[in-house]
Coordinates of C-alpha atoms in Angstrom, one line a residue:
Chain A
X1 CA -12.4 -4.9 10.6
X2 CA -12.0 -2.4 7.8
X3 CA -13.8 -2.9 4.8
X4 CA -12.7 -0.3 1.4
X5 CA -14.2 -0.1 -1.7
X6 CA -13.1 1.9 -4.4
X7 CA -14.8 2.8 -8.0
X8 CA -14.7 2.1 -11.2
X9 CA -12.3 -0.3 -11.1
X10 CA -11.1 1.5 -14.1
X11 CA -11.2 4.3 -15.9
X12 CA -10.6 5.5 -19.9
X13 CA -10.3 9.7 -20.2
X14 CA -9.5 11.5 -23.2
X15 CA -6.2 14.3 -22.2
X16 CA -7.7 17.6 -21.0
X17 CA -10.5 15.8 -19.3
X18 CA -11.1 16.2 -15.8
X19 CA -12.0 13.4 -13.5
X20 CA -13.0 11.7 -10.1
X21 CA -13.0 8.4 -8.4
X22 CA -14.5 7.1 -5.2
X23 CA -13.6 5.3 -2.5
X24 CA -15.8 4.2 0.1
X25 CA -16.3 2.7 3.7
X26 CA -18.9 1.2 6.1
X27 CA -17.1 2.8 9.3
X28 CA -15.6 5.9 10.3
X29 CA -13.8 3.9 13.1
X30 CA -10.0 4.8 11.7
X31 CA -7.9 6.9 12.3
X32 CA -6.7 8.0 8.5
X33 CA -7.4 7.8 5.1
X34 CA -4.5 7.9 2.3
X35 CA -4.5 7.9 -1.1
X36 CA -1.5 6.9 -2.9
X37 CA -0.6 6.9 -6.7
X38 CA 1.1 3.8 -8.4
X39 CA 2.3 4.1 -11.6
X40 CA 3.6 0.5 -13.3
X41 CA 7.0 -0.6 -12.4
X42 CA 7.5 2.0 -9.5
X43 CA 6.9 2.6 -5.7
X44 CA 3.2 3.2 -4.6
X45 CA 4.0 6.9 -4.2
X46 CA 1.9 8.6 -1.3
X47 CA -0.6 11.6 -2.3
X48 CA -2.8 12.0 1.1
X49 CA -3.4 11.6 4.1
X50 CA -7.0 12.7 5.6
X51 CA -8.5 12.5 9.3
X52 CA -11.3 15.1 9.8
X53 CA -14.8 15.1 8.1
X54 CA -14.4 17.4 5.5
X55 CA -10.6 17.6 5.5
X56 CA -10.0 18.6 1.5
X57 CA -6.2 18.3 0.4
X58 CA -4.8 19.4 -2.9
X59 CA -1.3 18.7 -4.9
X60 CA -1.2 20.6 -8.2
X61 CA -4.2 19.3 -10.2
X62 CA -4.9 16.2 -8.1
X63 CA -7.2 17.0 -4.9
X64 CA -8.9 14.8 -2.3
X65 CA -12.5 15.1 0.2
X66 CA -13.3 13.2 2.9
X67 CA -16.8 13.0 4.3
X68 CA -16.4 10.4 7.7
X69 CA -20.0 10.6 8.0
X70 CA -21.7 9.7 4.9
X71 CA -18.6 7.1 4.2
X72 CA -17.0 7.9 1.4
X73 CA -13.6 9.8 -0.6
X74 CA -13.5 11.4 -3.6
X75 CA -10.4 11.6 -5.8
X76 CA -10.3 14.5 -8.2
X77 CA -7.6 15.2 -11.3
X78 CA -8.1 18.3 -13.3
X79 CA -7.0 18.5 -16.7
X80 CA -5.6 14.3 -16.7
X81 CA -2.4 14.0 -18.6
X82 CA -1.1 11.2 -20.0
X83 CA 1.5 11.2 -16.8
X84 CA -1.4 10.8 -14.6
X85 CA -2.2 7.1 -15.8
X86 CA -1.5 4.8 -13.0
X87 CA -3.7 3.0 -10.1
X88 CA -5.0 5.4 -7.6
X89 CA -5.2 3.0 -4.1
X90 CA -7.2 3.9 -1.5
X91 CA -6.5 2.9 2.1
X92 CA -7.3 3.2 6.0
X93 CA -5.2 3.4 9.0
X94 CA -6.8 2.6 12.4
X95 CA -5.8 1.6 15.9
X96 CA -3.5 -1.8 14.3
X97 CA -1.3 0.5 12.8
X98 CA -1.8 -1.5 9.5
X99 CA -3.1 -0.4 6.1
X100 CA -6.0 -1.7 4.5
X101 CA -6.3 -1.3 0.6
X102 CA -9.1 -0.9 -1.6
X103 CA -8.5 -2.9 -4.9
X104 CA -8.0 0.2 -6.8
X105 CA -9.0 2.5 -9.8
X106 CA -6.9 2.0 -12.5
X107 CA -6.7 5.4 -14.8
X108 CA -5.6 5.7 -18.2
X109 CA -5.4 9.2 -20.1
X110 CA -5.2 9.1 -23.5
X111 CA -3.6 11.3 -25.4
Chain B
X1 CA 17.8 9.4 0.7
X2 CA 17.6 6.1 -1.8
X3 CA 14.3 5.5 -0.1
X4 CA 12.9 2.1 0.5
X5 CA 14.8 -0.6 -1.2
X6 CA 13.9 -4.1 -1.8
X7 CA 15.8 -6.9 -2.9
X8 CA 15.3 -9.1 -4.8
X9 CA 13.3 -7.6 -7.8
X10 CA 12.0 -11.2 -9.0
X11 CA 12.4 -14.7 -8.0
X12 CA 11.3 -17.5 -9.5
X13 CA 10.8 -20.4 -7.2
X14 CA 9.2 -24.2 -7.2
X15 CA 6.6 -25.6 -4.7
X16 CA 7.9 -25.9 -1.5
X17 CA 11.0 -24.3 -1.4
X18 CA 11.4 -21.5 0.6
X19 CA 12.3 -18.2 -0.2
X20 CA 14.0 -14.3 1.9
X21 CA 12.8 -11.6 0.7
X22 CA 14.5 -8.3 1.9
X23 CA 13.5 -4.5 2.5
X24 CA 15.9 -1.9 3.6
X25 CA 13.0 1.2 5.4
X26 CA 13.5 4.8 4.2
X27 CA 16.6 6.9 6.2
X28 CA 15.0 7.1 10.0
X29 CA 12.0 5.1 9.2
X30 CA 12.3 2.7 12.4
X31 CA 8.6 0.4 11.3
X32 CA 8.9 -1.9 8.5
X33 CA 5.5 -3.7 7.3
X34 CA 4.8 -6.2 4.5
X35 CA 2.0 -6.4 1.7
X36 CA 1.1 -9.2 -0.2
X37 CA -0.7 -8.0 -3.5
X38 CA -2.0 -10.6 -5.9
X39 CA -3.2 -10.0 -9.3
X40 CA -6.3 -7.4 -9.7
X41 CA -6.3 -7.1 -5.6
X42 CA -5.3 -4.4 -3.1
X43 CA -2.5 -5.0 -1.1
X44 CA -3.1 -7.7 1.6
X45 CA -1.2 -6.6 4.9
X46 CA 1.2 -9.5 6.1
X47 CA 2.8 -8.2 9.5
X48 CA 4.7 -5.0 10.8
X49 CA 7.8 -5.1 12.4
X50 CA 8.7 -2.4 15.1
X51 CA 12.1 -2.8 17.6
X52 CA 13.3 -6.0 16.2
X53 CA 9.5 -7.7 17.3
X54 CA 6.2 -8.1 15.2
X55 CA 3.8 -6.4 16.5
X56 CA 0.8 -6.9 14.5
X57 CA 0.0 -9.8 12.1
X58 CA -2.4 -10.2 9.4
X59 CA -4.4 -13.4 8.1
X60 CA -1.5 -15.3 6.7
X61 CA 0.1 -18.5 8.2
X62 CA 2.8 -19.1 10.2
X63 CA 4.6 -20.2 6.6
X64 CA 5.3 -16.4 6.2
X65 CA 7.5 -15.0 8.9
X66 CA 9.8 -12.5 9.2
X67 CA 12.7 -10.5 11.1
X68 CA 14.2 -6.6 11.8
X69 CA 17.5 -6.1 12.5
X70 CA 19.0 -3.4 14.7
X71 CA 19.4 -1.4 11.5
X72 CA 15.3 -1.7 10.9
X73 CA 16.1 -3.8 7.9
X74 CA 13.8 -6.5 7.8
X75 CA 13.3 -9.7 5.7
X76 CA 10.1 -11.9 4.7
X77 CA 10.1 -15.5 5.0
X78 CA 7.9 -17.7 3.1
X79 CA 8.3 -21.7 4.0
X80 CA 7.0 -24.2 1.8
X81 CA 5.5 -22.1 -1.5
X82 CA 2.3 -22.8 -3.0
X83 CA 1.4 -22.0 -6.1
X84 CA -0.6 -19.7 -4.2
X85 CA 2.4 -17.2 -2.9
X86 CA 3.0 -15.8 -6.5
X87 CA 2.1 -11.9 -6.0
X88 CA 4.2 -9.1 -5.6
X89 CA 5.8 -8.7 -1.6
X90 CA 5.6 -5.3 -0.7
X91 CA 7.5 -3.6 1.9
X92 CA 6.3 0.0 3.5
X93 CA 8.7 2.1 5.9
X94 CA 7.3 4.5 8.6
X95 CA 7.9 6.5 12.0
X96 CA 6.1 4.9 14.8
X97 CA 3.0 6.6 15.6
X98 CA -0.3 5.6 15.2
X99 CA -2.8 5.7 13.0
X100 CA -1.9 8.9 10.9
X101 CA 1.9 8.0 9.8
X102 CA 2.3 7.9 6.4
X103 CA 4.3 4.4 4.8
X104 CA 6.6 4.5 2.2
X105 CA 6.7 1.8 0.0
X106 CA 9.2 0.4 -2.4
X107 CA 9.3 -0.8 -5.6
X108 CA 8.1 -4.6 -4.5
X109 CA 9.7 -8.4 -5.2
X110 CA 8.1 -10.3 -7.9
X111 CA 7.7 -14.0 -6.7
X112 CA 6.5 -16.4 -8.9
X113 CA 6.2 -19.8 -7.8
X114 CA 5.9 -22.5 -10.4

């Protein structure tokens, strides 16, 4: 069974601010980890998808770690914009073929 | 490529009617799965369906059940609602191959049940 948690739940910035969430696991037994972005009203739209200890992806100011051995992902957004508000899921992918979901960080960027 | 489209958007519903939900998967997408996500939660994952079969199957009774069609269409059952069932149904396309295949989700179906 996978278990995800993510932190905060949620998350106030100012605009110009940079900032980073977690998400974290008891097991490396899967086979990915993604990160998707999901803004209100629309798709859950994918960001990442991570396999190796260490694998670091980046898409414009958003970039993502993963570190399989001490458990854990890092979300980072450089320089939020208000466009950037929206829940930031965290999930794994193992041998099922399903995804299992943290609960989320919700981010808000004020302007 | 429209993407992953679901129909309906909402549906308001009373206990223990049933209800169809329907997903149409991302252009050569040939896996279709469903999420459940209630209020403040993740989404829950309900069951995939891969060559017209399910093939895996979350913690959710045999209420919900579903079907693909030779198209990879697929639709969501749910039999006798509970209050319970209001969340928003989620449906995710993907290629078959496991583990590292990336799902495409679409916008969801509201259900509400009153």
């Amino acid at each position: 069974i996978l278990n995800v948690e993510q932190s905060p739940q949620s998350l106030h910035v100012q605009e110009g601010d940079s900032t980073n969430f977690t998400c974290s696991f008891p097991s490396s037994n899967f086979y990915a980890l993604h990160w998707y972005r999901w803004e209100t009203a629309k798709s859950p739209e994918a960001l990442f998808v991570m396999t190796l200890n260490g694998d670091e992806k980046k898409k414009g100011r958003i970039s993502a770690t993963l570190n399989t051995k001490e458990g854990y992902s890092y979300l980072y957004i450089k320089g939020s914009q208000p466009e950037d508000s929206a829940t930031y899921l965290c999930a794994l992918s193992g041998s099922a073929r399903q995804l299992t979901f943290g609960s989320g960080t919700q981010l808000t960027v004020l302007p | 490529d429209a993407g992953v489209t679901q129909s309906p958007t909402h549906l308001i519903k009373t206990r223990g009617q049933q209800v169809t939900l329907r997903c149409s998967p991302k252009s050569g997408h040939d896996t279709v799965s469903w999420y459940q996500q209630a209020l403040g939660q993740g989404p829950q994952f309900i069951f995939q369906y891969y060559e017209e079969e399910e093939r895996q199957r979350g913690n959710f009774p045999d209420r919900f059940s579903g079907h693909q069609f030779p198209n990879y269409s697929s639709e969501l059952n749910v039999n006798a609602l509970l209050l319970g069932d209001s969340a928003l149904y989620l449906c995710a396309s993907s290629i078959d191959r496991i583990g590292t295949d990336t799902q495409y989700f679409g916008p969801g179906t509201r259900l509400t049940v009153l």
